[in-house]
mmCIF file of C-alpha atoms in Angstrom:
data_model
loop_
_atom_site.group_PDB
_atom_site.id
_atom_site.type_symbol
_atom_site.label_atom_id
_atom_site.label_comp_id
_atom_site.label_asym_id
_atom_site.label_seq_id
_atom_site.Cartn_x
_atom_site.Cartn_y
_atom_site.Cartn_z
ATOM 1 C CA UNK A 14 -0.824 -6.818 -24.067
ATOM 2 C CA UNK A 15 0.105 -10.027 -22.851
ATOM 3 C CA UNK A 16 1.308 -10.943 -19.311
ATOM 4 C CA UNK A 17 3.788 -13.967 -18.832
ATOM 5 C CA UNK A 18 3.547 -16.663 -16.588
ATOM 6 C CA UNK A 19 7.040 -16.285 -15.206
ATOM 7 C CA UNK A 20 6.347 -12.555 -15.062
ATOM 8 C CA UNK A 21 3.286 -13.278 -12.640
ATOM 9 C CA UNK A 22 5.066 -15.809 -10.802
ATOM 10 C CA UNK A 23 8.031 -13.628 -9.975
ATOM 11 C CA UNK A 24 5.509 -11.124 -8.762
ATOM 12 C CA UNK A 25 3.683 -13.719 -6.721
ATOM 13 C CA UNK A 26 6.517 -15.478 -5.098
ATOM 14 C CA UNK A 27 8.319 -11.208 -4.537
ATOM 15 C CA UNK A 28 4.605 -10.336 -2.890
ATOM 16 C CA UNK A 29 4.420 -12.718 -0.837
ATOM 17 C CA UNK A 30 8.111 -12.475 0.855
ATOM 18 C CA UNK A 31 7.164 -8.596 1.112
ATOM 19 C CA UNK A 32 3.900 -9.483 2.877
ATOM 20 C CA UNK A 33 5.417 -11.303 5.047
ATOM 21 C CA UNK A 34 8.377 -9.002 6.037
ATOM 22 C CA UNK A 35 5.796 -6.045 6.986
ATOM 23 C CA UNK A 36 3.837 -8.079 9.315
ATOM 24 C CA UNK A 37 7.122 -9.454 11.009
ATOM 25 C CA UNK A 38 8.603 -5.538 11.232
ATOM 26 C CA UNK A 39 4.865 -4.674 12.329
ATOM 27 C CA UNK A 40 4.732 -6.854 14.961
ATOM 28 C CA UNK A 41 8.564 -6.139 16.185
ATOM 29 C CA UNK A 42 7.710 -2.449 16.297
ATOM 30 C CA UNK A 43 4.332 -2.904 17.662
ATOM 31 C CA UNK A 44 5.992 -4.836 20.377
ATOM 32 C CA UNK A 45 8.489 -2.196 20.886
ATOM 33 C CA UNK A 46 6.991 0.992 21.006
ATOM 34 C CA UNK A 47 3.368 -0.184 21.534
ATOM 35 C CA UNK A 48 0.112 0.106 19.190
ATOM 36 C CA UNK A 49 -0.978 3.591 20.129
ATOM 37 C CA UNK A 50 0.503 4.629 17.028
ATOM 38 C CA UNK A 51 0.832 2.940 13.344
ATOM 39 C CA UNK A 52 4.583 3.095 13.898
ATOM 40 C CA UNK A 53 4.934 -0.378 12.222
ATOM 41 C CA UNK A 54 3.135 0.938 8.630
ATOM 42 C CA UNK A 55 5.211 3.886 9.181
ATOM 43 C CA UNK A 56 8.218 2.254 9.477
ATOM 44 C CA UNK A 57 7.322 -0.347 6.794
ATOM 45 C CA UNK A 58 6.945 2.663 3.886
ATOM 46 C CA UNK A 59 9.326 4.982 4.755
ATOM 47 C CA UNK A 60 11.946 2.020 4.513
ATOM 48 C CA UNK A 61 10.075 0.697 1.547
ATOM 49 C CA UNK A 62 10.359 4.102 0.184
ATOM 50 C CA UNK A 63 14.024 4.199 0.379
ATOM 51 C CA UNK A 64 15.046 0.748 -0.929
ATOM 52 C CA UNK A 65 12.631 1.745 -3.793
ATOM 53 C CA UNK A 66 14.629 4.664 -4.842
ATOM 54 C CA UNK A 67 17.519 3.183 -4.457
ATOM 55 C CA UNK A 68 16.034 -0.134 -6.807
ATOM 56 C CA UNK A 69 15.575 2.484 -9.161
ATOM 57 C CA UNK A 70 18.829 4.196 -9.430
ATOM 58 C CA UNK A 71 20.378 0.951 -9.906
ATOM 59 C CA UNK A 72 17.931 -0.826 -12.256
ATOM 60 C CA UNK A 73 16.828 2.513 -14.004
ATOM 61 C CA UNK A 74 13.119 2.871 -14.601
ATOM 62 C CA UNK A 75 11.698 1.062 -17.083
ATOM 63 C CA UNK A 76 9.866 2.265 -20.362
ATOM 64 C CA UNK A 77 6.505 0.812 -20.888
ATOM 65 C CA UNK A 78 5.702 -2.427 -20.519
ATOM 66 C CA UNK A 79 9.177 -4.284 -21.186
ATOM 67 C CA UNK A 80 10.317 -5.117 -16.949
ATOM 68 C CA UNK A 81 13.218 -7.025 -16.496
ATOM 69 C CA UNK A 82 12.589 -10.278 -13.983
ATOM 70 C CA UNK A 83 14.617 -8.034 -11.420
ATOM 71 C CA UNK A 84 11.895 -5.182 -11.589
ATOM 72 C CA UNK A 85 9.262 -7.739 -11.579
ATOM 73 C CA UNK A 86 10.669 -9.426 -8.614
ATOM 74 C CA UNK A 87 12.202 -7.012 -6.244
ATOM 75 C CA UNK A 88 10.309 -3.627 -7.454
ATOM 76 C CA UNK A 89 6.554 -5.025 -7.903
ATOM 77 C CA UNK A 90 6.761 -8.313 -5.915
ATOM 78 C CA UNK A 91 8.896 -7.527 -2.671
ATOM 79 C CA UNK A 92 8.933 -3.705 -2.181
ATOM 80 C CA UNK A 93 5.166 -3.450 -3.381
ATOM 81 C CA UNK A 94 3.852 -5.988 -1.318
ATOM 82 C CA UNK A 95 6.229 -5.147 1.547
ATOM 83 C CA UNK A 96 4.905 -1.609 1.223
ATOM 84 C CA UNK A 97 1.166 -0.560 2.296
ATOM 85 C CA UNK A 98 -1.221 2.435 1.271
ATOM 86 C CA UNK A 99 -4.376 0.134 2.532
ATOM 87 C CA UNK A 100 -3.320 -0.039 6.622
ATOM 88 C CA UNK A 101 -2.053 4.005 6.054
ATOM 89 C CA UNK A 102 -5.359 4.767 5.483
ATOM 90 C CA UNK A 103 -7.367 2.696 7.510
ATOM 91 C CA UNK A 104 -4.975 3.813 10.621
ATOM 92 C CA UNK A 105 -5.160 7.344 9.600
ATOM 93 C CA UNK A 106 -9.016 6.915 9.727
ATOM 94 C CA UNK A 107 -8.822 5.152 13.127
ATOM 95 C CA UNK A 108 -6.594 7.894 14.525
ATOM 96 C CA UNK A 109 -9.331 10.689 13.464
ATOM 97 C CA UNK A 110 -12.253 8.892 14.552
ATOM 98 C CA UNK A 111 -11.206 8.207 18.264
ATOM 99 C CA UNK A 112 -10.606 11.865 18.369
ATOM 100 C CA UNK A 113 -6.838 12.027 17.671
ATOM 101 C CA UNK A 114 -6.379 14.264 14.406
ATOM 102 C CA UNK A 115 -3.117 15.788 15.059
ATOM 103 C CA UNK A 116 -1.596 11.949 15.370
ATOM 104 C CA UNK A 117 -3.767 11.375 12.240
ATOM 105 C CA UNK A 118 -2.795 14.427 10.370
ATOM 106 C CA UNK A 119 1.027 13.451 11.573
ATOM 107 C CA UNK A 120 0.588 9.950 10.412
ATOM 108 C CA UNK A 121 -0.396 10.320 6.670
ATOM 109 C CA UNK A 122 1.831 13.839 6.200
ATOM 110 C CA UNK A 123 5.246 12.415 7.882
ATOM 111 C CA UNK A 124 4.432 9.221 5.491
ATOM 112 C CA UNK A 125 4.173 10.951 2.626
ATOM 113 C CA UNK A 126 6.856 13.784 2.868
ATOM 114 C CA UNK A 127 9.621 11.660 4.708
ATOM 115 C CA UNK A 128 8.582 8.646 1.960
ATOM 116 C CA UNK A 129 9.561 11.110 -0.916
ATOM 117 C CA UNK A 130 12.676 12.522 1.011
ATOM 118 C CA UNK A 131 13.679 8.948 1.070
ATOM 119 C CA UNK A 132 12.822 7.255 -1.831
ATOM 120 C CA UNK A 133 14.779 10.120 -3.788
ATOM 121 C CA UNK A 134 18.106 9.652 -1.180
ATOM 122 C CA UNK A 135 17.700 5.994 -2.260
ATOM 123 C CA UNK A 136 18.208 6.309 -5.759
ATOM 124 C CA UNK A 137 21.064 9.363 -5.263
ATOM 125 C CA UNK A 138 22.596 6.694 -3.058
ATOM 126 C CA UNK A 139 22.519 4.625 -5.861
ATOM 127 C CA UNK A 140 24.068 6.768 -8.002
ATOM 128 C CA UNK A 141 20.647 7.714 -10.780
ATOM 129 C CA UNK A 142 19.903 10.671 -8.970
ATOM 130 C CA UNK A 143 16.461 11.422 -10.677
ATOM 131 C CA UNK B 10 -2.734 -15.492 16.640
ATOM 132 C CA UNK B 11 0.891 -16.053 16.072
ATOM 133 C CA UNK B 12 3.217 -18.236 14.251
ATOM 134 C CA UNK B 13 3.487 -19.439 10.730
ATOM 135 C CA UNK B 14 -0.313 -19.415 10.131
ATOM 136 C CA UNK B 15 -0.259 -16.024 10.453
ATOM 137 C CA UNK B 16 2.805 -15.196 8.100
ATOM 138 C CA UNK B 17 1.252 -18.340 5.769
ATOM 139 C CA UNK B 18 -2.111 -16.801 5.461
ATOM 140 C CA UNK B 19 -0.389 -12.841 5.097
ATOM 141 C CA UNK B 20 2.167 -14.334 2.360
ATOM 142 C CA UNK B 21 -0.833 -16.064 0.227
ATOM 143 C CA UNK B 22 -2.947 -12.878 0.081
ATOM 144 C CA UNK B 23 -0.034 -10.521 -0.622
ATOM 145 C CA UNK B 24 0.829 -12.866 -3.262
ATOM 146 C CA UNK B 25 -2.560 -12.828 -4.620
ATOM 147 C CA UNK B 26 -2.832 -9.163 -3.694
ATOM 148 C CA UNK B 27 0.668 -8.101 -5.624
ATOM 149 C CA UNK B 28 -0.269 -10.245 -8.498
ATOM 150 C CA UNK B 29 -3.635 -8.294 -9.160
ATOM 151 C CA UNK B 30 -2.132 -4.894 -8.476
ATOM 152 C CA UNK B 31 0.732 -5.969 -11.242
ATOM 153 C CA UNK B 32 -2.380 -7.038 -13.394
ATOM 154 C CA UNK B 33 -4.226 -3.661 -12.901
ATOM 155 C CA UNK B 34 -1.522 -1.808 -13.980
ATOM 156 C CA UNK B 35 -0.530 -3.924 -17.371
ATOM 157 C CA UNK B 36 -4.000 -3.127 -18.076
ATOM 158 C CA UNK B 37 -4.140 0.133 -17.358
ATOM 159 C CA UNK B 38 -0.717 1.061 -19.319
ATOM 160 C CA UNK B 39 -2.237 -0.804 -22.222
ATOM 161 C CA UNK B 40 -5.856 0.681 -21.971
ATOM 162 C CA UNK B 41 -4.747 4.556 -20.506
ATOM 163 C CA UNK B 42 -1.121 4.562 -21.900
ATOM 164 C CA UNK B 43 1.896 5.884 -19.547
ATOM 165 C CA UNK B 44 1.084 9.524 -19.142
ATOM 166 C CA UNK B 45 -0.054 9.324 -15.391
ATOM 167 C CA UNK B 46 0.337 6.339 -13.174
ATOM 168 C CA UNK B 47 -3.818 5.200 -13.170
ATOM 169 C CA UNK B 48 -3.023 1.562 -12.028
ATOM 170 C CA UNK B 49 -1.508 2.729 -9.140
ATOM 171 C CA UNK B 50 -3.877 5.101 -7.829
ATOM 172 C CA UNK B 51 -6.639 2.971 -8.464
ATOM 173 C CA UNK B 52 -5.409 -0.014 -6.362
ATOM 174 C CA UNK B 53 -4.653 2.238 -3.775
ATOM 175 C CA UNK B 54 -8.237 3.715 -3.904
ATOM 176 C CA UNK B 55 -9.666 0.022 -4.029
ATOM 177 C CA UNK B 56 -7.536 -1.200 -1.220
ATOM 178 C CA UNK B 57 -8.356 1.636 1.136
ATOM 179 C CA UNK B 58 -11.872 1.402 0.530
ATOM 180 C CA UNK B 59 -11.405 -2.692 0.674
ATOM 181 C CA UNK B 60 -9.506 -2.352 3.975
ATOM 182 C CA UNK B 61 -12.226 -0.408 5.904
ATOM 183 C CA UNK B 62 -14.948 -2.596 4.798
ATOM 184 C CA UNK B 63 -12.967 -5.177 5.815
ATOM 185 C CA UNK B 64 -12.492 -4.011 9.428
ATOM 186 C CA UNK B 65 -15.674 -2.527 9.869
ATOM 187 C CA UNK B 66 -17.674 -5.854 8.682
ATOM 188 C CA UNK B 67 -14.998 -7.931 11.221
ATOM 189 C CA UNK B 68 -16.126 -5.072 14.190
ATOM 190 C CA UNK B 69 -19.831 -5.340 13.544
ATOM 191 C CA UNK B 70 -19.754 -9.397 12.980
ATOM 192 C CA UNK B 71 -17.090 -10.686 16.038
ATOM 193 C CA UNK B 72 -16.133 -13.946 15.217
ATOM 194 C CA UNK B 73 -17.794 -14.188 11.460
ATOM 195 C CA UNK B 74 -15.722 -15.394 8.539
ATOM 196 C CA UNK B 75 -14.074 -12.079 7.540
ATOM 197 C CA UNK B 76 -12.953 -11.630 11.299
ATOM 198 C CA UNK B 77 -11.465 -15.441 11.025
ATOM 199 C CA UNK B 78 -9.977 -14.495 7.675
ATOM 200 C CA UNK B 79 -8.455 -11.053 8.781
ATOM 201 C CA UNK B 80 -4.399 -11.717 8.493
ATOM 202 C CA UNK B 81 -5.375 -13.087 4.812
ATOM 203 C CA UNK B 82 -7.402 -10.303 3.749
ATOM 204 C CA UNK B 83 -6.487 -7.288 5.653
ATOM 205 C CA UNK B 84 -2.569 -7.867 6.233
ATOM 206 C CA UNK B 85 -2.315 -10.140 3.312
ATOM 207 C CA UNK B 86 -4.518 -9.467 0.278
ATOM 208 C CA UNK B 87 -5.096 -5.307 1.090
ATOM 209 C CA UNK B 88 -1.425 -4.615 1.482
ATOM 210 C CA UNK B 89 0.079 -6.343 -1.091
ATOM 211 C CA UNK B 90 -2.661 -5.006 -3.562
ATOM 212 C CA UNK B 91 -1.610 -1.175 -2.470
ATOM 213 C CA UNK B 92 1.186 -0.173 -2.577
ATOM 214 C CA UNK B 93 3.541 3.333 -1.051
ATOM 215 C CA UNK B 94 6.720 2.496 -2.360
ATOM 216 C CA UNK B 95 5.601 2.322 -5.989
ATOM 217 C CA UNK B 96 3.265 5.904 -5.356
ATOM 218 C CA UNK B 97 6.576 7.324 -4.413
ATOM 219 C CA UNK B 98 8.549 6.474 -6.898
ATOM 220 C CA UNK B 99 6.132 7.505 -9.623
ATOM 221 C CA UNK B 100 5.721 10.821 -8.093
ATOM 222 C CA UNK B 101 9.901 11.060 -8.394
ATOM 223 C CA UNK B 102 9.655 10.377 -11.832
ATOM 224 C CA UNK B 103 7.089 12.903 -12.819
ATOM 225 C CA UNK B 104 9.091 15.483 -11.224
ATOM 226 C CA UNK B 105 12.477 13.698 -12.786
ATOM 227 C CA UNK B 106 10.937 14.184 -16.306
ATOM 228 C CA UNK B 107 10.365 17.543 -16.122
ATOM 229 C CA UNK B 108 6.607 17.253 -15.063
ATOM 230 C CA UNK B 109 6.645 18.887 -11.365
ATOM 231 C CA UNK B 110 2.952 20.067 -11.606
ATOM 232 C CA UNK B 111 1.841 16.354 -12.597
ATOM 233 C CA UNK B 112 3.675 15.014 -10.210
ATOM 234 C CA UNK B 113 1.887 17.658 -6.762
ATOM 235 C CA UNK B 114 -1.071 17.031 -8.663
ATOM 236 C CA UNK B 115 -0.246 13.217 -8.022
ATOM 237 C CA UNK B 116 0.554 13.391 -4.779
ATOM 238 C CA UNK B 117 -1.607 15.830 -3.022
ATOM 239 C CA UNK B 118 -5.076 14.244 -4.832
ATOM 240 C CA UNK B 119 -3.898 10.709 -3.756
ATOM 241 C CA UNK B 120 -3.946 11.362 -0.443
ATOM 242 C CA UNK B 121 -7.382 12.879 0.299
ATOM 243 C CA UNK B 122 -8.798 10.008 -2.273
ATOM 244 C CA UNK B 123 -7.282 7.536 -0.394
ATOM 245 C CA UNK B 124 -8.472 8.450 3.068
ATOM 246 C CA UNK B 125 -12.305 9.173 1.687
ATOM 247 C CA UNK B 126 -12.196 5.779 0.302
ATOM 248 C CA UNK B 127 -11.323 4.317 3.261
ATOM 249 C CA UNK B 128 -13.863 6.331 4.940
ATOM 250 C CA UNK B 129 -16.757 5.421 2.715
ATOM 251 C CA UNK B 130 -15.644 1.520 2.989
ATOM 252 C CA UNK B 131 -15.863 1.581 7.133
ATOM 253 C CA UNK B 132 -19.298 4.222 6.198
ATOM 254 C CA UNK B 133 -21.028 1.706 3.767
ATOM 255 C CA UNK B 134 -20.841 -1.648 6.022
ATOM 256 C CA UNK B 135 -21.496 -0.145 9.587
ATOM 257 C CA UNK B 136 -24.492 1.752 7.389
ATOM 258 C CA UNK B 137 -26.209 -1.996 6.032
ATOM 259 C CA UNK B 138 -24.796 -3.896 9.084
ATOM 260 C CA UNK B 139 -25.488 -1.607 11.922
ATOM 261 C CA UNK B 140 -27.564 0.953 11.418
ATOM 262 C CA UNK B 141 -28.483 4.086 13.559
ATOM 263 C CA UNK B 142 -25.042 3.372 15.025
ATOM 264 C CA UNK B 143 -22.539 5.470 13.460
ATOM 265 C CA UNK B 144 -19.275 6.019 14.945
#
């Protein structure tokens, strides 16, 4: 096992544009359609989602442990860091615990399903329909 | 609360964040091998359970260090350590190699594991920070 430094800098430098694209399209949407719902985390994974799938087709999915500097950069840095499962579930919580569970129970399943939906039409769009 | 501290502070600890999660999962491949996706669901489960500890210290202490350091370790460091887009994909690829019951098993115990984490982070710190007061 051994982890390169160009590997970990291509992640670093991929995170932290992804970082800070989800809390410029969180802020947009909060500022659009207001903060009574996550819609910026939704909106943030379910594109994620997509543009993952579609990284995929195009790239194909690695085997092991051998990633190419594009994986490394676009697939771990910028769509994993760009992407969220932390604020999903801390919003999900919030929405239960102020008494809200269908918005809560809405949140995490349209997430999850629609995230799927996507992330496959991503990589038939790009032609490695899995 | 806006500006380029902000995105400076979220970009540093989504760097940091992405490179750990990347970490986590090198070791896990090498320690677990490839046959289900550990690294991932473990940085999701530590980053849910992170996140709520996070926001549940920064509600009981206003104005305390972790509140001043929210966009870096909330926005920053807890979302680029977890990660949806990678969750999905994975759960794809167990159904694209022929492994559909991996691949529900994947995705429905995720889910519930992520939101109990999250629920035992914001549990544990409101229980040593403010007790009698649950929410």
């Amino acid at each position: 096992m051994s982890v390169g430094w160009v590997a970990v800098l291509l992640v670093a430098v991929g995170g932290a544009a992804g970082g800070m694209a989800r809390l410029a399209a969180s802020r947009l949407l909060a500022r659009w359609l207001g903060t009574r719902f996550p819609w910026g985390t939704l909106v943030v994974n379910l594109s994620g989602a997509l543009l993952a799938g579609w990284v995929a087709g195009r790239l194909g999915v690695p085997q092991g442990l051998d990633l190419s500097s594009a994986w490394l950069g676009l697939m771990i840095g910028v769509l994993g860091g760009y992407t969220t499962v932390s604020s999903l579930s801390l919003q999900t919580l919030a929405l239960w615990q102020s008494g809200r569970t269908p918005a809560a129970l809405v949140n995490v399943g349209a997430t999850c399903l629609a995230g799927l939906a996507l992330a496959w039409l991503g990589w038939w769009l790009a032609g490695g329909a899995p | 609360m806006s500006g380029w501290r902000d995105y400076a502070a979220v970009g540093l600890g989504s760097a940091l964040g992405s490179v750990l999660r990347y970490l986590v999962s090198v070791s896990s491949l090498a320690a677990l091998g490839p046959a289900f996706p550990w690294g991932t669901l473990v940085v999701n489960l530590l980053g849910s359970w992170l996140i709520a500890a996070f926001a549940a210290y920064a509600a009981c202490r206003q104005g305390g260090r972790v509140a001043r350091w929210q966009p870096f370790l909330v926005a920053g460091f807890c979302g680029g350590f977890t990660t949806f887009s990678l969750f999905s994909l994975e759960t794809l690829y167990l159904m694209a190699i022929g492994l559909p019951w991996l691949a529900l098993l994947y995705g429905l115990a995720s889910v519930p594991l992520w939101l109990a984490a999250a629920w035992l982070g914001d549990r544990m710190v409101r229980a040593r920070l403010a007790p009698g007061r649950p929410r």
